[in-house]
XYZ file of C-alpha atoms in Angstrom:
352
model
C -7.535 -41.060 -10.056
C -6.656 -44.127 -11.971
C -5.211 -47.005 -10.507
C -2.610 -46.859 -13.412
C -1.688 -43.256 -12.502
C -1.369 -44.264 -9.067
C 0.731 -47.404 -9.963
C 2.405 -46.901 -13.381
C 3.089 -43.334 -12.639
C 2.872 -40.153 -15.069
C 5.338 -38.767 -17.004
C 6.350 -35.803 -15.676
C 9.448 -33.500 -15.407
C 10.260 -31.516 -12.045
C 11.963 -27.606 -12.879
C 13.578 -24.773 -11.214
C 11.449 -21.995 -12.999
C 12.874 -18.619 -11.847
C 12.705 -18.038 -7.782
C 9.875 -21.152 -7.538
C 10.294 -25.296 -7.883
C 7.579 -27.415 -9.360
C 6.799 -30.482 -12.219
C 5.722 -29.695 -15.756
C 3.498 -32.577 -17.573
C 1.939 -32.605 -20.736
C -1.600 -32.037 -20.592
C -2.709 -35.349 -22.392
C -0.699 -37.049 -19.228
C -2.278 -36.246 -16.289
C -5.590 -38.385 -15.401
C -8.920 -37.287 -15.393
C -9.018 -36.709 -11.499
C -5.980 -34.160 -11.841
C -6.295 -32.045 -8.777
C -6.649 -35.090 -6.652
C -4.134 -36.666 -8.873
C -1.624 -33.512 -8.402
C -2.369 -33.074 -4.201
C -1.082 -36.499 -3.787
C 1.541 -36.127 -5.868
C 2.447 -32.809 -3.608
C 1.957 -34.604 -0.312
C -1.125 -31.938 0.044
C -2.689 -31.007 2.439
C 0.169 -31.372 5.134
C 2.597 -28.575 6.330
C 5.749 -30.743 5.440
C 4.130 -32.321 2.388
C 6.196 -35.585 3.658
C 4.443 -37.745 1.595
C 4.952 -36.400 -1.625
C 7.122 -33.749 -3.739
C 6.160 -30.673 -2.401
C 8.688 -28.574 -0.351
C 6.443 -27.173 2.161
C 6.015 -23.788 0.713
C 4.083 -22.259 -1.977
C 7.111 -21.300 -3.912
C 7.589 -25.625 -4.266
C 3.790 -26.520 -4.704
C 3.374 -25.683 -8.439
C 2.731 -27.085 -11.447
C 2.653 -26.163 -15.074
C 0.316 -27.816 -17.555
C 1.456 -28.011 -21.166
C 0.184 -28.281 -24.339
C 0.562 -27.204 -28.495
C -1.278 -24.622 -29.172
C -4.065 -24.223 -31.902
C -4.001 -20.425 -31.732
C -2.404 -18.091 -34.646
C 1.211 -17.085 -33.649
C 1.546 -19.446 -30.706
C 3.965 -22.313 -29.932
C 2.728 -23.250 -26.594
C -0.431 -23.148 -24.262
C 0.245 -23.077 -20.657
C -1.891 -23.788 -17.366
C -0.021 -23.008 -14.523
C -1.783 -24.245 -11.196
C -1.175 -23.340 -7.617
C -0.934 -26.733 -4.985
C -1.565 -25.853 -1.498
C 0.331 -26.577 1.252
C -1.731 -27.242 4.145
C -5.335 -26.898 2.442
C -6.917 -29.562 -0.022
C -6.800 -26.973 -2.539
C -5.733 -26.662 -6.365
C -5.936 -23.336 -8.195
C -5.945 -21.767 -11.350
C -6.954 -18.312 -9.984
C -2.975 -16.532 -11.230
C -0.123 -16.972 -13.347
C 3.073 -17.397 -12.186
C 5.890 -16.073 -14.400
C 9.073 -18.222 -12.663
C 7.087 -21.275 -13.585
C 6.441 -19.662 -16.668
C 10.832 -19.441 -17.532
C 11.195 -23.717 -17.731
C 7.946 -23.747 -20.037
C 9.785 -22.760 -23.118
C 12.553 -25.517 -22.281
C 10.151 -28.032 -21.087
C 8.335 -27.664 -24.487
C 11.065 -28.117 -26.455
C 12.351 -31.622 -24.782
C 9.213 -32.715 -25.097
C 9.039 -32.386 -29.082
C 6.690 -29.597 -28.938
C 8.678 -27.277 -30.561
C 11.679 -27.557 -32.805
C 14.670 -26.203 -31.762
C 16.973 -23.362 -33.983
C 20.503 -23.315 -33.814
C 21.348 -20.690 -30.926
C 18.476 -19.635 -29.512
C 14.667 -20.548 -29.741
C 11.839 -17.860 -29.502
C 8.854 -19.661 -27.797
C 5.767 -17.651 -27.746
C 3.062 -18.823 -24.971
C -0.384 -17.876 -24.601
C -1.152 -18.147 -20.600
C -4.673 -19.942 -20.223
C -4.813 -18.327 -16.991
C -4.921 -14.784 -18.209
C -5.602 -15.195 -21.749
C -2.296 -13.384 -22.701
C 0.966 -13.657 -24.237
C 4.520 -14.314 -22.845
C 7.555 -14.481 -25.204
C 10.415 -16.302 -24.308
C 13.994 -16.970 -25.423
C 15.507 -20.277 -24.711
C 19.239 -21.131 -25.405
C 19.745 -23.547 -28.064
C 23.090 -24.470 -29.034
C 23.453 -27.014 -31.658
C 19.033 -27.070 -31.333
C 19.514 -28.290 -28.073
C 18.603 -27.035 -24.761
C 20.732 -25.957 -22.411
C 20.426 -25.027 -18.783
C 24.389 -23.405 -18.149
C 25.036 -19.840 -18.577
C 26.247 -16.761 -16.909
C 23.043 -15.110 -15.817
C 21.965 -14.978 -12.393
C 19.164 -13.952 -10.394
C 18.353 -13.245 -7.005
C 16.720 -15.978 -4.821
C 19.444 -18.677 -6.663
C 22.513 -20.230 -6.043
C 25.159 -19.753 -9.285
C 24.549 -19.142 -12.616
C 22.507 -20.400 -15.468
C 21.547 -20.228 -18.974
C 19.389 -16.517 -19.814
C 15.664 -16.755 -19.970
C 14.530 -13.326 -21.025
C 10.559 -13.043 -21.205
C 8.489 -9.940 -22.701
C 4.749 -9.567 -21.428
C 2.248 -7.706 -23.545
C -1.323 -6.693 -22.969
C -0.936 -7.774 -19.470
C -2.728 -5.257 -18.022
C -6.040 -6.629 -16.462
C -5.727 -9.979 -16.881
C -7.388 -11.080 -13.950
C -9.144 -8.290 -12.833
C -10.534 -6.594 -16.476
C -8.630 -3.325 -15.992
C -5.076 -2.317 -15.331
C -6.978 -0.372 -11.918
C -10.204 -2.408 -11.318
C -11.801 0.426 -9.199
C -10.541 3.294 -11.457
C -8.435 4.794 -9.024
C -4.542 4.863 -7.913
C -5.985 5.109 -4.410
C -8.371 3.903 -2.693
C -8.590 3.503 1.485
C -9.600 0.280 2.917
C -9.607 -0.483 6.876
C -8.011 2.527 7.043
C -4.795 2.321 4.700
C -4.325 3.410 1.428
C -3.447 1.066 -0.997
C -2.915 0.539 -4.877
C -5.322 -2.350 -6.135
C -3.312 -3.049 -8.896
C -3.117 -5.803 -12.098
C -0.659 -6.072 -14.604
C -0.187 -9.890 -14.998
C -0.674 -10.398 -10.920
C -3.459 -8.759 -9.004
C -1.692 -6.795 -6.072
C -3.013 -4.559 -3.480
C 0.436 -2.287 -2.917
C 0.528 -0.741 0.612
C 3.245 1.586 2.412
C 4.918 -0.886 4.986
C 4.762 2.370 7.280
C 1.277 2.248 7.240
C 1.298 -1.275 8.939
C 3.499 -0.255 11.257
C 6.617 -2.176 10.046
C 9.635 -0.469 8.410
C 9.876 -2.945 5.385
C 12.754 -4.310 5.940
C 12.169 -7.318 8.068
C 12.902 -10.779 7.321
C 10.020 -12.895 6.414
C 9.673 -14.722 9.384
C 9.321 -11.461 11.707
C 6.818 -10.614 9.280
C 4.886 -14.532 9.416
C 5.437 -14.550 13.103
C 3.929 -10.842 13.248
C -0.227 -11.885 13.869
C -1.635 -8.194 14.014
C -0.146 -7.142 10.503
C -1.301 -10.707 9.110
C -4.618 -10.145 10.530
C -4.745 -6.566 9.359
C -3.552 -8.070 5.736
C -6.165 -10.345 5.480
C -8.692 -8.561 6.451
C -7.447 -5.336 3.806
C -7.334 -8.557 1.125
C -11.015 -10.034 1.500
C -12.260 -6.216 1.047
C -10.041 -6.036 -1.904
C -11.304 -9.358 -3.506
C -14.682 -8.004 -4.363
C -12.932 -4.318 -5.428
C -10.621 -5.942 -7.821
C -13.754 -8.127 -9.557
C -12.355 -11.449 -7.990
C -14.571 -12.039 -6.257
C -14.759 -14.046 -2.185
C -10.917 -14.513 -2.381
C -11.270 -16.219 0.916
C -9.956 -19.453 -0.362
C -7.760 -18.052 -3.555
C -4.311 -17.261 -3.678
C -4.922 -13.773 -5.216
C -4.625 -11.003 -4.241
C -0.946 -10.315 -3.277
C -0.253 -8.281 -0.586
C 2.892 -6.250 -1.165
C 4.069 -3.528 1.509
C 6.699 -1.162 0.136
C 9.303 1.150 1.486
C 12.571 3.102 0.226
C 15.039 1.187 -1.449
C 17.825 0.356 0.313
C 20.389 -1.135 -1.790
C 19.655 1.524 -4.791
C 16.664 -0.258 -6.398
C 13.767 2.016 -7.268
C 11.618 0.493 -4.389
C 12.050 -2.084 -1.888
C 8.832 -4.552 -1.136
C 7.771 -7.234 1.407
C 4.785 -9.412 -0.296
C 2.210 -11.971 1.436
C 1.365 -14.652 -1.796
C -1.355 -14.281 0.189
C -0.732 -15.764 3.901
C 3.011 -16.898 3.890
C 5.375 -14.177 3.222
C 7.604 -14.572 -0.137
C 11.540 -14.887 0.263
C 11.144 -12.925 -3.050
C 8.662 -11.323 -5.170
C 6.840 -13.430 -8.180
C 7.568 -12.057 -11.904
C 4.392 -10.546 -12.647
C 3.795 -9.264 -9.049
C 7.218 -7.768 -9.602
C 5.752 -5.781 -13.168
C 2.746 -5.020 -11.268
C 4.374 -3.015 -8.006
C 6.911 -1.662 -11.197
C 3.723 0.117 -12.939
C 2.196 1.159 -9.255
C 5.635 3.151 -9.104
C 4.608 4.977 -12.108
C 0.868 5.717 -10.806
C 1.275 9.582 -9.503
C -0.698 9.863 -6.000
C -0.107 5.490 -5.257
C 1.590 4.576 -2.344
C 4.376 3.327 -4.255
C 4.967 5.812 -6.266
C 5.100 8.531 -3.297
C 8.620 6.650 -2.395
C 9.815 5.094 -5.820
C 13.135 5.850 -7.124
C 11.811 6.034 -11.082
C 14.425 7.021 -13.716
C 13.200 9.057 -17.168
C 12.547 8.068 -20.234
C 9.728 5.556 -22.092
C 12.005 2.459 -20.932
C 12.585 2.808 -17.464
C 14.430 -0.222 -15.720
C 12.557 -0.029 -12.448
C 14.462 -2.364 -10.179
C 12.318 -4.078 -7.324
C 13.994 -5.277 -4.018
C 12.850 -7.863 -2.157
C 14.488 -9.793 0.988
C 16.923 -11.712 -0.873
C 18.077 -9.310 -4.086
C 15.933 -7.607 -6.279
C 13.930 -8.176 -9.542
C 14.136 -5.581 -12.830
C 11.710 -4.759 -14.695
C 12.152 -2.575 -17.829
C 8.557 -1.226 -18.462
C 7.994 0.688 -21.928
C 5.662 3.968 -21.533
C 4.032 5.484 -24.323
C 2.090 7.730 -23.594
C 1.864 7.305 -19.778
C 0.578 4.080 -20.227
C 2.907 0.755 -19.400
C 3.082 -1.270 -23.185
C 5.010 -4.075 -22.230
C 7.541 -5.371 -19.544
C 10.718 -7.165 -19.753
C 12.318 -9.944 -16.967
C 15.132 -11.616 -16.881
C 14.706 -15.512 -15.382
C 16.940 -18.646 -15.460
C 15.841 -22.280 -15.232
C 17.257 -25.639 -14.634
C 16.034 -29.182 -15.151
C 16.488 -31.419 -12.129
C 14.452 -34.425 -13.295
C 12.277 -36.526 -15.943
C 10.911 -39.544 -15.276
C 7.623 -40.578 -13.926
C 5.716 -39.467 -10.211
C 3.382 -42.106 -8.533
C 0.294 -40.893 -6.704
């Protein structure tokens, strides 16, 4: 890291995206040592992340990298890169779609992209993946802004809409929609879904495990047999999935599932992959959607699936639920649809 990035600071702005918390820079910003640059700058590795402008959980330890893009039909490129908490670690192994909802507004204060007079379409090729995200930012008078009606589960009030259609999303980390060619497959003993479309998941019934799927999140973190069990299902799973010793990565997810109970299609609890989510991430979310539409998965032997080729498949999760409208066309999943807010809470410069 540079002394001037350490003294002078870097230009960065910090975001509610979605459910998650985290500070979008430009990509010609950062300095040339940018993960040790960006674990100061989270106060990482260290459970409180005291000294720096992490939150302590995964869900506050991200950052978005941003850039123009050179491609055909694309406004924006966009790196999105895990921090972790407690380990001297920076990752680039997922995407994360509630980062992914202040990219289209973050682009457009920073000049990337000119603003139209209502609303903006920003198209955004995920480096991660290699795919494309379309989002819609609101744009009154070409400017940005973050108040609106729509809310979402996971956040206080209301803000401005941030729909967002994913395409082609199926494989993106793992080279095929089902990496192992099957709905099913039985590892230590449980059956689970090993799963990617835009977030590799391995889907799981939560009766299986021996929970009920309805516990809060810090039953589940304080429970050490099913976290054992979990981790030991994930590091088979790595290698199953193509990705690899996952030992050290954030992926795969670990989502148990279990009937809805608040008149969702299916109700989840999900390991991201060690703490256990307050919510479920956006493309997790469109991935346990599709597993409800697998015939023979674990999900889909308790999912609550209305008919027709868009099906609005809504996900619970311990604090509200997430909906997904997936298109089908001919059994397969096209595209899916979220709904996401964002809010800008800062721009200046961070000091490392």
């Amino acid at each position: 890291m540079s002394r001037a990035a350490a003294q002078d600071g870097v230009r960065c702005m910090w975001m509610r995206g979605g459910t998650s918390k985290g500070g979008y820079f430009l990509a010609e910003d950062l300095p040339e040592d940018r993960d040790g640059f960006l674990l100061r700058v989270m106060g990482s590795p260290d459970p409180r992340q005291i000294d720096g402008m992490g939150g302590g959980d995964p869900l506050t330890s991200k950052i978005a990298v941003v850039k123009r893009s050179e491609r055909p039909s694309v406004d924006i490129d966009y790196l999105f890169l895990q921090v972790f908490v407690d380990e001297p670690i920076v990752t680039d192994a997922q995407n994360c779609g509630n980062i992914l909802a202040g990219v289209g507004p973050f682009a457009i204060e920073r000049g990337l992209i000119e603003a139209e007079d209502g609303q903006t379409e920003v198209r955004i090729f995920m480096e991660n993946t290699g795919q494309i995200a379309t989002a819609k930012i609101a744009t009154p008078d070409r400017r940005v802004t973050y108040a609106g009606e729509a809310r979402i589960d996971g956040v206080p009030g209301t803000a401005a809409a941030v729909p967002i259609t994913f395409a082609d999303t199926a494989g993106s980390s793992c080279g095929a929609l089902l990496p192992t060619g099957h709905a099913v497959d039985v590892i230590e003993g449980i059956e689970c879904t090993l799963i990617d479309n835009g977030m590799p998941c391995v889907v799981m019934l939560a009766s299986d495990l021996g929970i009920e799927g309805s516990e809060t999140p810090d039953t589940l973190e304080a429970h050490g047999e099913l976290k054992a069990k979990l981790e030991a299902i994930r590091l088979k799973a790595g290698p199953m999935m193509n990705l690899g010793d996952v030992a050290k990565k954030s992926v795969p997810k670990m989502t148990m599932v279990s009937p809805a109970r608040a008149g969702g299609a299916i109700s989840t609890r999900t390991f991201i992959p060690h703490r256990c989510h307050d919510a479920i991430g956006v493309l997790g979310a469109v991935s346990v959607a599709t597993a409800c539409l697998l015939p023979g998965g674990p999900a889909a032997k308790l999912a609550v699936v209305p008919d027709g080729n868009e099906k609005l498949i809504s996900v619970e999760h311990p604090t509200g639920e997430m909906s997904v409208v997936a298109t089908v066309r001919d059994g397969v999943v096209t595209d899916a649809a979220v709904l996401r807010t964002a809010r800008k809470l800062f721009d200046g410069y961070v000091f490392a």
